[in-house]
PDB file of C-alpha atoms in Angstrom:
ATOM      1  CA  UNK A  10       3.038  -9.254   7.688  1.00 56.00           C
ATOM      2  CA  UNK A  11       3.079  -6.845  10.871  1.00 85.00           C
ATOM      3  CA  UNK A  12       5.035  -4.355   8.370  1.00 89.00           C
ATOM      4  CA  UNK A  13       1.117  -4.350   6.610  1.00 94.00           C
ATOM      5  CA  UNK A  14      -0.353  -3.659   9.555  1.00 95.00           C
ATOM      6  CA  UNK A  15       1.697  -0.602  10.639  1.00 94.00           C
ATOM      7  CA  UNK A  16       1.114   0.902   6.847  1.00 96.00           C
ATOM      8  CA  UNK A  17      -2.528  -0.027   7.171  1.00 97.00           C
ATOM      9  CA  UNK A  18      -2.678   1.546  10.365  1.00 96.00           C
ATOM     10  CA  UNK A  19      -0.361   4.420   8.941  1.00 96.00           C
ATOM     11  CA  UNK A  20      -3.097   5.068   6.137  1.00 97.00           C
ATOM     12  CA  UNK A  21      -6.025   4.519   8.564  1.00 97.00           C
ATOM     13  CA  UNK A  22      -4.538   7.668  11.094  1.00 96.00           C
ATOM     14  CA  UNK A  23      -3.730   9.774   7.346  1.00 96.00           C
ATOM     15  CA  UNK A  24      -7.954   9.240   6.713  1.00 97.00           C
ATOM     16  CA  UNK A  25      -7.464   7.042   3.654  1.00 97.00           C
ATOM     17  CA  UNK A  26      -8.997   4.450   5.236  1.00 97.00           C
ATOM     18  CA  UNK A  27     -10.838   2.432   7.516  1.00 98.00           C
ATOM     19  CA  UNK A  28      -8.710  -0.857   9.137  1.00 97.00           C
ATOM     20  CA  UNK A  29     -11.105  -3.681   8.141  1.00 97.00           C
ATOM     21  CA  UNK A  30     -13.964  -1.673   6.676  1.00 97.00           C
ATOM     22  CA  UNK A  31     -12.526  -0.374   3.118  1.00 98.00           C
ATOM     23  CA  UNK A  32      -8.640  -0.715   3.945  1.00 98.00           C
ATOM     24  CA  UNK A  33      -7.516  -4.552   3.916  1.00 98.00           C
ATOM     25  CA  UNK A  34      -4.292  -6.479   4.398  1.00 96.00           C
ATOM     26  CA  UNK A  35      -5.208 -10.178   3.459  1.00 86.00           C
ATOM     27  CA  UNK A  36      -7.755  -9.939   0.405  1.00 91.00           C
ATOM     28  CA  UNK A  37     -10.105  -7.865  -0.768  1.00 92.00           C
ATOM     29  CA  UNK A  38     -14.271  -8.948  -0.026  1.00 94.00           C
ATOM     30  CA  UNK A  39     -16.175  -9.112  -2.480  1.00 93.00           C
ATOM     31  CA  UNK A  40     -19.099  -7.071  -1.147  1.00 94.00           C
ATOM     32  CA  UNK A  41     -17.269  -3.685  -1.066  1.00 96.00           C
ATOM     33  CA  UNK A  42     -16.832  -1.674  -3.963  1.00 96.00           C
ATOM     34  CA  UNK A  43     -14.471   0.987  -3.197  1.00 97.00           C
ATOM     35  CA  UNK A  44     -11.706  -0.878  -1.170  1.00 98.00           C
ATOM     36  CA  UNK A  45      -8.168  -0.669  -0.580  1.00 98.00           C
ATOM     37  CA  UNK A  46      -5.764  -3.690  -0.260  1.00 98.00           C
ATOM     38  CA  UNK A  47      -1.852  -4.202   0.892  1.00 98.00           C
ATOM     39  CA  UNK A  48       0.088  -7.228  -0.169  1.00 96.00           C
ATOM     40  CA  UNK A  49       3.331  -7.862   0.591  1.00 94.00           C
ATOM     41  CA  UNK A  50       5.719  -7.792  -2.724  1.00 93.00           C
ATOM     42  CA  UNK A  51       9.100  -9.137  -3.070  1.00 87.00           C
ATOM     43  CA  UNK A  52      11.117  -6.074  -2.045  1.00 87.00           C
ATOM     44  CA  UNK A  53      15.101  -5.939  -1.889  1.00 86.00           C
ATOM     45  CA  UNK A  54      17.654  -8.478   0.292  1.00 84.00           C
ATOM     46  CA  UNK A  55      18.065  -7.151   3.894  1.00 81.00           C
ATOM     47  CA  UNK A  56      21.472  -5.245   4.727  1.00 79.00           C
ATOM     48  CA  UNK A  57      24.043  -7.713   5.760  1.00 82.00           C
ATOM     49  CA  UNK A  58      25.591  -5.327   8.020  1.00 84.00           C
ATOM     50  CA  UNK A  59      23.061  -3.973   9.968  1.00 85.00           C
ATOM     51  CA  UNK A  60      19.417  -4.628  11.013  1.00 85.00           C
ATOM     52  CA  UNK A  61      17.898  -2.971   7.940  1.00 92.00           C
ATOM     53  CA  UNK A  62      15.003  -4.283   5.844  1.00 93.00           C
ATOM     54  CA  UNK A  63      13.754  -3.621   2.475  1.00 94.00           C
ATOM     55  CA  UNK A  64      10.260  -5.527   2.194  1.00 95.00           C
ATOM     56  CA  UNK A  65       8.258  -4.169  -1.285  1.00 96.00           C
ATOM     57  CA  UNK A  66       4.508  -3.854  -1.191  1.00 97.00           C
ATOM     58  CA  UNK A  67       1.891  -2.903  -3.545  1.00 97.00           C
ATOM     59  CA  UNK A  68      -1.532  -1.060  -2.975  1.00 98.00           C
ATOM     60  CA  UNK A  69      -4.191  -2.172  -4.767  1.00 98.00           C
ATOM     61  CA  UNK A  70      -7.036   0.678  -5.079  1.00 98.00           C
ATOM     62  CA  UNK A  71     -10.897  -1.080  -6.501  1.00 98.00           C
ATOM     63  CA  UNK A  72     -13.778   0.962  -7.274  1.00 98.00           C
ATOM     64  CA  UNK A  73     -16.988   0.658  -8.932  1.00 97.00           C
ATOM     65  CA  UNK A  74     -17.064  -0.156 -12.007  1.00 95.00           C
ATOM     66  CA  UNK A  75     -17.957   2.799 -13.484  1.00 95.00           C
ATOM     67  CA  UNK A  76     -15.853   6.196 -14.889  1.00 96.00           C
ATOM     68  CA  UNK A  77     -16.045   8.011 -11.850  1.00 97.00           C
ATOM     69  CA  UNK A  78     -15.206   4.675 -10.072  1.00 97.00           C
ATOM     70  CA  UNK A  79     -12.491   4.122 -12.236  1.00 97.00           C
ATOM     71  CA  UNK A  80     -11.371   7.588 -11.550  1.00 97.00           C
ATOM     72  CA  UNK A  81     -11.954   7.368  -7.984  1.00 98.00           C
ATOM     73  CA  UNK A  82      -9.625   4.396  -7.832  1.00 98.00           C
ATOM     74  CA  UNK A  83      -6.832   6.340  -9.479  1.00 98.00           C
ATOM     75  CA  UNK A  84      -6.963   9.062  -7.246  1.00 98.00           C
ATOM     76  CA  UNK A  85      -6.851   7.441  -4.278  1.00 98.00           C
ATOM     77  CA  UNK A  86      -3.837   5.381  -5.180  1.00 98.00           C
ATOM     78  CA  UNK A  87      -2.233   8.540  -6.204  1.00 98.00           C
ATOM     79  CA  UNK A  88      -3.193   9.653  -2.744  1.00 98.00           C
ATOM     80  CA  UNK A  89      -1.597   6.965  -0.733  1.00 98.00           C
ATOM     81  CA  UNK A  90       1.533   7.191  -3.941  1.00 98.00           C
ATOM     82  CA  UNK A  91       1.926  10.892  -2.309  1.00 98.00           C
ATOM     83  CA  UNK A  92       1.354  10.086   1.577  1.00 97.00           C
ATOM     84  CA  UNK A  93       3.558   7.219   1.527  1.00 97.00           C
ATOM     85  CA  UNK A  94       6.432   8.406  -1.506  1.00 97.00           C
ATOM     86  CA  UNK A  95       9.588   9.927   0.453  1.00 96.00           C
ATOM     87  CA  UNK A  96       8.344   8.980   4.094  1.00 95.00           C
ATOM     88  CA  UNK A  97      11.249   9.349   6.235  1.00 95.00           C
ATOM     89  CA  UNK A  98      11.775   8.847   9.902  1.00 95.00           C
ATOM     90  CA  UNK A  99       8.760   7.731  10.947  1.00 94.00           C
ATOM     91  CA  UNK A 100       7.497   4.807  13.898  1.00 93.00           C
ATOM     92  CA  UNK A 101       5.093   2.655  12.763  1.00 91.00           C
ATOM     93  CA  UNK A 102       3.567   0.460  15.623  1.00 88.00           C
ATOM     94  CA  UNK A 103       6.943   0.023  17.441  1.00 89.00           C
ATOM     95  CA  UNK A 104       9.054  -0.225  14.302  1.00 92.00           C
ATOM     96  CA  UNK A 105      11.258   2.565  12.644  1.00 93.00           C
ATOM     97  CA  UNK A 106      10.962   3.171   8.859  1.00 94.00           C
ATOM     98  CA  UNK A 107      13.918   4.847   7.825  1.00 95.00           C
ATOM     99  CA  UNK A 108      11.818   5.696   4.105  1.00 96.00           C
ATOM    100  CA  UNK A 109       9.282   4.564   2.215  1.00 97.00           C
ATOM    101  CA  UNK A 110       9.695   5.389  -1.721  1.00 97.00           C
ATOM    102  CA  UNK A 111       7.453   4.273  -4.414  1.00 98.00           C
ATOM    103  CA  UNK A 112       8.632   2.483  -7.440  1.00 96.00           C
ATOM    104  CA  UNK A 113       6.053   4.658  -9.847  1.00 96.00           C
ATOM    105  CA  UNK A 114       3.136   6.196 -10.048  1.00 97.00           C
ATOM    106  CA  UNK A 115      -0.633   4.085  -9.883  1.00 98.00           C
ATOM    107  CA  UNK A 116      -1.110   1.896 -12.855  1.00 98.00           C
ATOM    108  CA  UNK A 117      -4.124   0.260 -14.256  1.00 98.00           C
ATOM    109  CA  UNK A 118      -4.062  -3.513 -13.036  1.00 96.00           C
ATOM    110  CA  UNK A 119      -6.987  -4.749 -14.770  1.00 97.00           C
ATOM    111  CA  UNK A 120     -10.571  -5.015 -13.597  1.00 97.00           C
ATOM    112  CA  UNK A 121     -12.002  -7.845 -11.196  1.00 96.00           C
ATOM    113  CA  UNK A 122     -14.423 -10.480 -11.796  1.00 95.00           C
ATOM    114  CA  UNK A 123     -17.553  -7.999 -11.523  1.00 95.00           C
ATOM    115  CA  UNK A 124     -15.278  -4.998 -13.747  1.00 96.00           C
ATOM    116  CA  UNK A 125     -14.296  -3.081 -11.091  1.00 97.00           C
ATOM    117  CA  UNK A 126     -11.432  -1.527 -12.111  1.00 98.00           C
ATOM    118  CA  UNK A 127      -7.960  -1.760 -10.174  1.00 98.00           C
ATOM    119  CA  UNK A 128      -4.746   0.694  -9.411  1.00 98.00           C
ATOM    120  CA  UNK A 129      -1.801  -0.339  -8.235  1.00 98.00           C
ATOM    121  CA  UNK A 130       1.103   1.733  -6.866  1.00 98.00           C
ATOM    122  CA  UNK A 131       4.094  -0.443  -5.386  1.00 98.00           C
ATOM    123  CA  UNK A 132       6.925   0.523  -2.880  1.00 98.00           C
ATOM    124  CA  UNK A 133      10.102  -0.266  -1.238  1.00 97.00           C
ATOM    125  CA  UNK A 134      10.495   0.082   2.502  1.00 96.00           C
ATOM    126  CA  UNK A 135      13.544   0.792   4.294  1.00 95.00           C
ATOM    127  CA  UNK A 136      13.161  -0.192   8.047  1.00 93.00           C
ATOM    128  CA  UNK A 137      14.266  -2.179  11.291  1.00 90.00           C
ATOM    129  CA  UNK A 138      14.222  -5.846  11.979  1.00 86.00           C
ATOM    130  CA  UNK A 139      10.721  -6.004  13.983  1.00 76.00           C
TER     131      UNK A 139
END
């Protein structure tokens, strides 16, 4: 999961977030409303030629549950959908990502135990062994 962590990081240095205050990599607490989570997704098989990865992951965006939280939550996937969609060239930590494209655009994904509603946006990664 260090790919997570250089996103997470990634995001943190953009402003979306903060590393382990509202921007998560394991699970989501329970005691903050508007929160951002990364899970690793099953992405695409590595390059059997060279030392390329493709690992998917999804960002999961929970607000309050409430219309502007719902709203909230949609925006700022579709923030981190634009920040992250077409990234090209960039280091992460010590680790080159060749691109970063999103598979869509945020989607409802439900609500959680206490209705807080959910967006998810999901991407494919193109980058060096680690």
């Amino acid at each position: 999961m260090v790919f997570l962590d250089d996103i997470a990081s990634y995001l943190q240095t953009s402003g979306i977030g903060t590393v382990g205050v509202d921007l998560f990599t394991v699970k989501l607490p329970e005691s903050v409303d508007a929160a951002v989570l990364l899970q690793e997704r099953a992405g695409m098989a590595p390059d059997q030629m060279t030392t390329i990865e493709r690992p998917g992951f999804r960002v999961l965006c929970r607000n309050a549950d409430t219309d502007a939280g719902a709203l909230a939550a949609y925006n700022k996937a579709y923030a981190i959908k634009k920040l992250l969609h077409r990234a090209v060239g960039i280091t992460l930590g010590t680790t080159l990502y060749h691109r970063i494209d999103a598979t869509g655009n945020p989607t409802f994904n439900g609500q959680d135990p206490r209705g807080r509603p959910i967006y998810e946006v999901s991407f494919i990664a193109t980058k060096e062994e680690e």
